[in-house]
């Protein structure tokens, strides 16, 4: 595939992430913070998010299996999760976190467990999509220098 | 491996957008010229937010220091470190954001304080404002909220 074709493909991938609601405007802000002095900023911050949120997911899972359910602790964890996911523009993940907090506030453990499955799904889907997107960008960068 | 976005030769705005957004730098980041070198303390237990907020402040020429827990924040302020701006998250390790705000105000700090948090009810918002927070912002911290505050601190 020629360079223009690759650029086109990358643009389509990127546009679909927004069109399908996986990312919101906040992701554009990350891109705007990336510059020559910080050329990998977007990928670095996304990697940081997934490192931290994976640990958070483990903590939440542990708390969900404990009895009695510590809703206050769950709410604090989810508060953090919502904050970091919104900070990278992870729109669907952020929405699911908000739903979880509602069930948490209502003291509904079963609903929290179901809601958490949705969060993990969206978290994993977005991870795969972003990994593919960054991989394509990397290939395009290499193609440009050759 | 460096992942530099490809530069684009296309002239239209749509093509520049499609090339990855880099050519549209400044679309969301509001450009301002700062007269003074401001300093900020970022207090957030979440690393992603901590890094991002500092990077946003850096982009406006603000010198920042970040701490990831309330104890370090209070100790820093108590050691006479001065800042033009303090950004605090509500949920923090050791003490919560509200208690940190109260302690910082008790020390006698009189700089601009921003509460930047994922979500909060009206009662909590009012509690923070009553304790001395100047502005309450829902995450993510964005230029639309930040720039007017920086301009004010810069005396513009």
Short mmCIF file of C-alpha atoms in Angstrom, two decimals:
data_model
loop_
_atom_site.label_atom_id
_atom_site.label_comp_id
_atom_site.label_asym_id
_atom_site.label_seq_id
_atom_site.Cartn_x
_atom_site.Cartn_y
_atom_site.Cartn_z
CA UNK A 1 0.00 0.00 0.00
CA UNK A 2 1.39 3.45 -0.89
CA UNK A 3 1.80 6.23 1.65
CA UNK A 4 -1.35 8.05 0.64
CA UNK A 5 -3.30 4.82 0.91
CA UNK A 6 -1.92 4.23 4.40
CA UNK A 7 -2.77 7.77 5.46
CA UNK A 8 -6.27 7.27 4.15
CA UNK A 9 -6.66 4.03 6.03
CA UNK A 10 -5.39 5.60 9.26
CA UNK A 11 -7.78 8.51 8.81
CA UNK A 12 -10.68 6.08 8.35
CA UNK A 13 -9.73 4.11 11.44
CA UNK A 14 -9.48 7.29 13.45
CA UNK A 15 -12.77 8.67 12.16
CA UNK A 16 -14.55 5.43 12.96
CA UNK A 17 -13.36 5.57 16.57
CA UNK A 18 -15.21 8.86 16.92
CA UNK A 19 -18.19 7.97 14.74
CA UNK A 20 -18.82 4.74 16.63
CA UNK A 21 -18.65 6.55 19.96
CA UNK A 22 -15.51 4.96 21.32
CA UNK A 23 -13.70 8.28 21.61
CA UNK A 24 -14.81 11.83 22.27
CA UNK A 25 -13.31 15.28 21.84
CA UNK A 26 -10.95 14.81 24.78
CA UNK A 27 -8.84 12.47 22.61
CA UNK A 28 -8.31 15.36 20.21
CA UNK A 29 -6.93 17.38 23.11
CA UNK A 30 -4.38 14.61 23.73
CA UNK A 31 -3.38 14.80 20.07
CA UNK A 32 -2.98 18.55 20.32
CA UNK A 33 -0.65 18.15 23.28
CA UNK A 34 1.59 15.93 21.16
CA UNK A 35 4.41 17.78 19.45
CA UNK A 36 8.01 17.38 18.33
CA UNK A 37 9.20 17.60 21.92
CA UNK A 38 6.67 14.97 22.92
CA UNK A 39 6.12 12.91 19.75
CA UNK A 40 4.64 9.83 21.43
CA UNK A 41 2.47 11.57 23.98
CA UNK A 42 -0.87 10.12 22.90
CA UNK A 43 0.34 6.54 22.86
CA UNK A 44 2.19 7.03 26.13
CA UNK A 45 -0.83 8.42 27.95
CA UNK A 46 -3.07 5.67 26.58
CA UNK A 47 -0.53 3.06 27.67
CA UNK A 48 -0.42 4.67 31.11
CA UNK A 49 -4.22 4.56 31.30
CA UNK A 50 -4.32 0.87 30.49
CA UNK A 51 -1.57 0.05 32.98
CA UNK A 52 -3.36 1.92 35.77
CA UNK A 53 -6.87 0.85 34.88
CA UNK A 54 -5.91 -2.83 34.70
CA UNK A 55 -4.80 -2.58 38.31
CA UNK A 56 -8.00 -0.72 39.17
CA UNK A 57 -10.08 -3.45 37.54
CA UNK A 58 -8.37 -6.05 39.71
CA UNK A 59 -9.13 -4.01 42.84
CA UNK A 60 -12.76 -3.60 41.81
CA UNK A 61 -13.14 -7.31 41.10
CA UNK A 62 -11.75 -8.16 44.52
CA UNK A 63 -14.11 -5.70 46.18
CA UNK A 64 -17.10 -7.04 44.23
CA UNK A 65 -16.44 -10.57 45.47
CA UNK A 66 -16.09 -9.53 49.11
CA UNK A 67 -19.09 -9.81 51.43
CA UNK A 68 -20.63 -7.63 52.62
CA UNK A 69 -20.19 -5.46 49.52
CA UNK A 70 -18.26 -2.31 50.31
CA UNK A 71 -20.17 0.13 48.11
CA UNK A 72 -18.21 3.11 49.37
CA UNK A 73 -14.93 1.57 48.30
CA UNK A 74 -16.45 0.53 44.96
CA UNK A 75 -17.67 4.06 44.41
CA UNK A 76 -14.22 5.49 45.11
CA UNK A 77 -12.59 3.07 42.68
CA UNK A 78 -15.16 3.82 40.02
CA UNK A 79 -14.75 7.55 40.62
CA UNK A 80 -11.09 7.14 39.80
CA UNK A 81 -11.82 4.92 36.80
CA UNK A 82 -14.31 7.43 35.42
CA UNK A 83 -11.86 10.27 35.91
CA UNK A 84 -9.01 8.60 34.06
CA UNK A 85 -11.15 7.18 31.26
CA UNK A 86 -12.76 10.58 30.64
CA UNK A 87 -9.29 12.13 30.60
CA UNK A 88 -8.26 10.08 27.57
CA UNK A 89 -11.61 10.51 25.84
CA UNK A 90 -12.76 6.91 26.33
CA UNK A 91 -16.43 7.77 25.83
CA UNK A 92 -18.12 4.37 26.17
CA UNK A 93 -15.98 3.32 29.13
CA UNK A 94 -16.79 6.59 30.89
CA UNK A 95 -20.53 6.15 30.26
CA UNK A 96 -20.48 2.63 31.66
CA UNK A 97 -18.64 3.87 34.75
CA UNK A 98 -21.42 6.39 35.35
CA UNK A 99 -24.03 3.60 35.10
CA UNK A 100 -22.06 1.49 37.59
CA UNK A 101 -21.97 4.38 40.08
CA UNK A 102 -25.74 4.66 39.90
CA UNK A 103 -26.14 0.98 40.82
CA UNK A 104 -23.52 1.47 43.52
CA UNK A 105 -25.46 4.39 44.99
CA UNK A 106 -28.56 2.21 44.97
CA UNK A 107 -26.69 -0.56 46.82
CA UNK A 108 -27.47 -3.08 44.09
CA UNK A 109 -24.57 -5.56 44.10
CA UNK A 110 -25.94 -7.79 41.33
CA UNK A 111 -26.44 -4.85 39.00
CA UNK A 112 -22.93 -3.62 39.84
CA UNK A 113 -21.51 -6.99 38.84
CA UNK A 114 -23.39 -6.94 35.51
CA UNK A 115 -22.45 -3.34 34.86
CA UNK A 116 -18.81 -4.11 35.58
CA UNK A 117 -18.83 -6.78 32.87
CA UNK A 118 -19.89 -4.06 30.39
CA UNK A 119 -17.10 -1.80 31.60
CA UNK A 120 -14.51 -4.53 31.12
CA UNK A 121 -15.86 -5.29 27.65
CA UNK A 122 -15.70 -1.68 26.51
CA UNK A 123 -12.29 -1.28 28.12
CA UNK A 124 -10.95 -4.30 26.20
CA UNK A 125 -12.59 -3.36 22.89
CA UNK A 126 -11.15 0.14 22.99
CA UNK A 127 -7.73 -1.21 23.90
CA UNK A 128 -7.69 -3.47 20.84
CA UNK A 129 -8.86 -0.68 18.56
CA UNK A 130 -6.30 1.80 19.84
CA UNK A 131 -3.50 -0.74 19.68
CA UNK A 132 -4.37 -1.37 16.03
CA UNK A 133 -4.57 2.37 15.34
CA UNK A 134 -1.15 3.03 16.89
CA UNK A 135 0.31 0.05 15.06
CA UNK A 136 -0.93 1.46 11.75
CA UNK A 137 0.50 4.88 12.60
CA UNK A 138 3.82 3.29 13.39
CA UNK A 139 3.87 1.51 10.04
CA UNK A 140 3.01 4.74 8.27
CA UNK A 141 5.83 6.54 10.06
CA UNK A 142 8.29 3.87 8.98
CA UNK A 143 6.96 4.00 5.41
CA UNK A 144 7.45 7.73 5.35
CA UNK A 145 11.11 7.48 6.27
CA UNK A 146 11.87 4.82 3.64
CA UNK B 1 9.95 3.12 17.97
CA UNK B 2 8.86 6.69 17.30
CA UNK B 3 5.28 6.97 16.08
CA UNK B 4 5.33 10.30 14.35
CA UNK B 5 2.12 11.09 12.57
CA UNK B 6 2.63 11.45 8.80
CA UNK B 7 2.69 15.02 7.53
CA UNK B 8 0.18 15.85 4.90
CA UNK B 9 0.49 17.70 1.61
CA UNK B 10 -3.25 18.08 1.24
CA UNK B 11 -4.52 21.61 1.40
CA UNK B 12 -8.11 21.21 2.50
CA UNK B 13 -9.07 21.33 6.16
CA UNK B 14 -10.86 18.00 5.88
CA UNK B 15 -7.72 16.31 4.58
CA UNK B 16 -5.66 17.87 7.35
CA UNK B 17 -8.20 16.59 9.87
CA UNK B 18 -8.06 13.14 8.35
CA UNK B 19 -4.29 12.99 8.49
CA UNK B 20 -4.51 12.53 12.22
CA UNK B 21 -5.40 15.80 13.82
CA UNK B 22 -1.86 17.11 14.21
CA UNK B 23 -2.38 19.65 11.43
CA UNK B 24 -5.34 20.96 13.40
CA UNK B 25 -3.19 21.79 16.42
CA UNK B 26 -4.85 24.53 18.31
CA UNK B 27 -8.37 23.45 17.49
CA UNK B 28 -9.11 22.77 21.15
CA UNK B 29 -6.02 24.20 22.78
CA UNK B 30 -6.83 27.89 23.08
CA UNK B 31 -3.73 29.89 22.26
CA UNK B 32 -2.71 32.52 24.78
CA UNK B 33 0.49 34.43 25.48
CA UNK B 34 1.45 34.45 29.13
CA UNK B 35 3.31 37.46 30.51
CA UNK B 36 4.39 35.76 33.72
CA UNK B 37 5.74 32.38 34.66
CA UNK B 38 3.01 30.79 36.74
CA UNK B 39 3.42 27.81 39.03
CA UNK B 40 0.91 25.09 39.85
CA UNK B 41 0.61 22.16 42.21
CA UNK B 42 -1.39 19.18 40.92
CA UNK B 43 -2.72 16.82 43.55
CA UNK B 44 -4.23 13.67 42.03
CA UNK B 45 -3.87 10.00 42.97
CA UNK B 46 -4.55 8.84 39.43
CA UNK B 47 -1.37 8.85 37.33
CA UNK B 48 -3.12 9.31 33.97
CA UNK B 49 -4.92 12.43 35.17
CA UNK B 50 -1.85 13.68 37.02
CA UNK B 51 0.32 13.44 33.89
CA UNK B 52 -2.32 14.88 31.58
CA UNK B 53 -3.17 17.87 33.77
CA UNK B 54 0.49 18.74 34.14
CA UNK B 55 1.05 18.40 30.40
CA UNK B 56 -1.88 20.72 29.73
CA UNK B 57 -0.47 23.28 32.15
CA UNK B 58 3.01 22.92 30.60
CA UNK B 59 1.54 23.69 27.19
CA UNK B 60 0.59 27.09 28.61
CA UNK B 61 4.05 27.63 30.08
CA UNK B 62 3.01 26.86 33.65
CA UNK B 63 5.68 25.29 35.81
CA UNK B 64 4.13 22.39 37.71
CA UNK B 65 4.76 20.07 40.56
CA UNK B 66 2.64 16.95 40.98
CA UNK B 67 1.95 14.87 44.06
CA UNK B 68 -0.19 11.75 44.15
CA UNK B 69 -1.39 11.87 47.74
CA UNK B 70 -2.80 14.35 50.21
CA UNK B 71 -0.08 13.97 52.84
CA UNK B 72 2.64 15.10 50.43
CA UNK B 73 0.48 18.00 49.30
CA UNK B 74 -0.06 19.29 52.84
CA UNK B 75 3.61 18.79 53.77
CA UNK B 76 4.68 20.72 50.68
CA UNK B 77 2.40 23.65 51.48
CA UNK B 78 3.43 23.57 55.14
CA UNK B 79 7.08 23.85 54.07
CA UNK B 80 6.25 27.25 52.53
CA UNK B 81 6.25 26.11 48.91
CA UNK B 82 4.26 28.72 46.98
CA UNK B 83 2.08 28.25 43.96
CA UNK B 84 -0.20 30.47 41.89
CA UNK B 85 -2.61 27.58 41.41
CA UNK B 86 -3.46 24.35 43.23
CA UNK B 87 -5.48 21.67 41.49
CA UNK B 88 -6.99 19.04 43.78
CA UNK B 89 -8.91 15.83 43.10
CA UNK B 90 -11.66 14.81 45.50
CA UNK B 91 -10.63 11.17 46.03
CA UNK B 92 -7.04 10.93 47.26
CA UNK B 93 -4.89 8.45 49.15
CA UNK B 94 -4.47 9.20 52.88
CA UNK B 95 -6.90 12.14 53.22
CA UNK B 96 -9.74 13.09 50.90
CA UNK B 97 -9.63 16.23 48.82
CA UNK B 98 -12.01 18.12 51.07
CA UNK B 99 -9.81 17.56 54.13
CA UNK B 100 -6.69 18.54 52.16
CA UNK B 101 -8.41 21.74 51.05
CA UNK B 102 -9.35 22.53 54.63
CA UNK B 103 -5.80 21.93 55.89
CA UNK B 104 -4.21 23.95 53.10
CA UNK B 105 -6.54 26.87 53.85
CA UNK B 106 -5.79 26.56 57.57
CA UNK B 107 -2.09 26.92 56.83
CA UNK B 108 -3.04 30.26 55.31
CA UNK B 109 -2.52 29.59 51.62
CA UNK B 110 -4.28 32.18 49.50
CA UNK B 111 -3.79 31.09 45.92
CA UNK B 112 -6.31 30.00 43.32
CA UNK B 113 -7.66 26.55 44.14
CA UNK B 114 -9.39 24.32 41.64
CA UNK B 115 -11.25 21.18 42.47
CA UNK B 116 -11.03 18.91 39.41
CA UNK B 117 -12.91 15.69 39.96
CA UNK B 118 -14.67 12.92 38.06
CA UNK B 119 -18.11 13.51 39.48
CA UNK B 120 -19.73 14.97 42.50
CA UNK B 121 -23.08 15.97 43.91
CA UNK B 122 -24.19 19.50 44.57
CA UNK B 123 -23.71 19.16 48.35
CA UNK B 124 -20.09 18.15 47.89
CA UNK B 125 -19.55 20.97 45.42
CA UNK B 126 -20.90 23.44 47.97
CA UNK B 127 -18.73 21.91 50.71
CA UNK B 128 -15.58 22.43 48.65
CA UNK B 129 -16.53 25.97 47.79
CA UNK B 130 -17.23 26.66 51.46
CA UNK B 131 -13.78 25.30 52.42
CA UNK B 132 -11.99 27.64 50.07
CA UNK B 133 -11.96 26.10 46.62
CA UNK B 134 -12.45 28.82 44.02
CA UNK B 135 -13.63 26.77 41.07
CA UNK B 136 -15.16 23.31 40.81
CA UNK B 137 -14.53 21.54 37.49
CA UNK B 138 -15.66 18.14 36.32
CA UNK B 139 -12.91 16.04 34.71
CA UNK B 140 -11.33 16.20 32.27
CA UNK B 141 -9.62 19.54 32.84
CA UNK B 142 -10.02 21.44 29.58
CA UNK B 143 -8.70 24.71 28.12
CA UNK B 144 -12.17 26.23 28.15
CA UNK B 145 -12.14 26.24 31.96
CA UNK B 146 -8.39 26.58 32.46
CA UNK B 147 -7.54 29.49 30.16
CA UNK B 148 -9.73 32.15 31.84
CA UNK B 149 -8.19 31.17 35.18
CA UNK B 150 -4.64 31.40 33.79
CA UNK B 151 -5.44 34.76 32.20
CA UNK B 152 -6.73 36.03 35.53
CA UNK B 153 -3.64 34.82 37.36
CA UNK B 154 -1.48 36.38 34.65
CA UNK B 155 -3.17 39.71 35.19
CA UNK B 156 -4.64 39.83 31.68
#
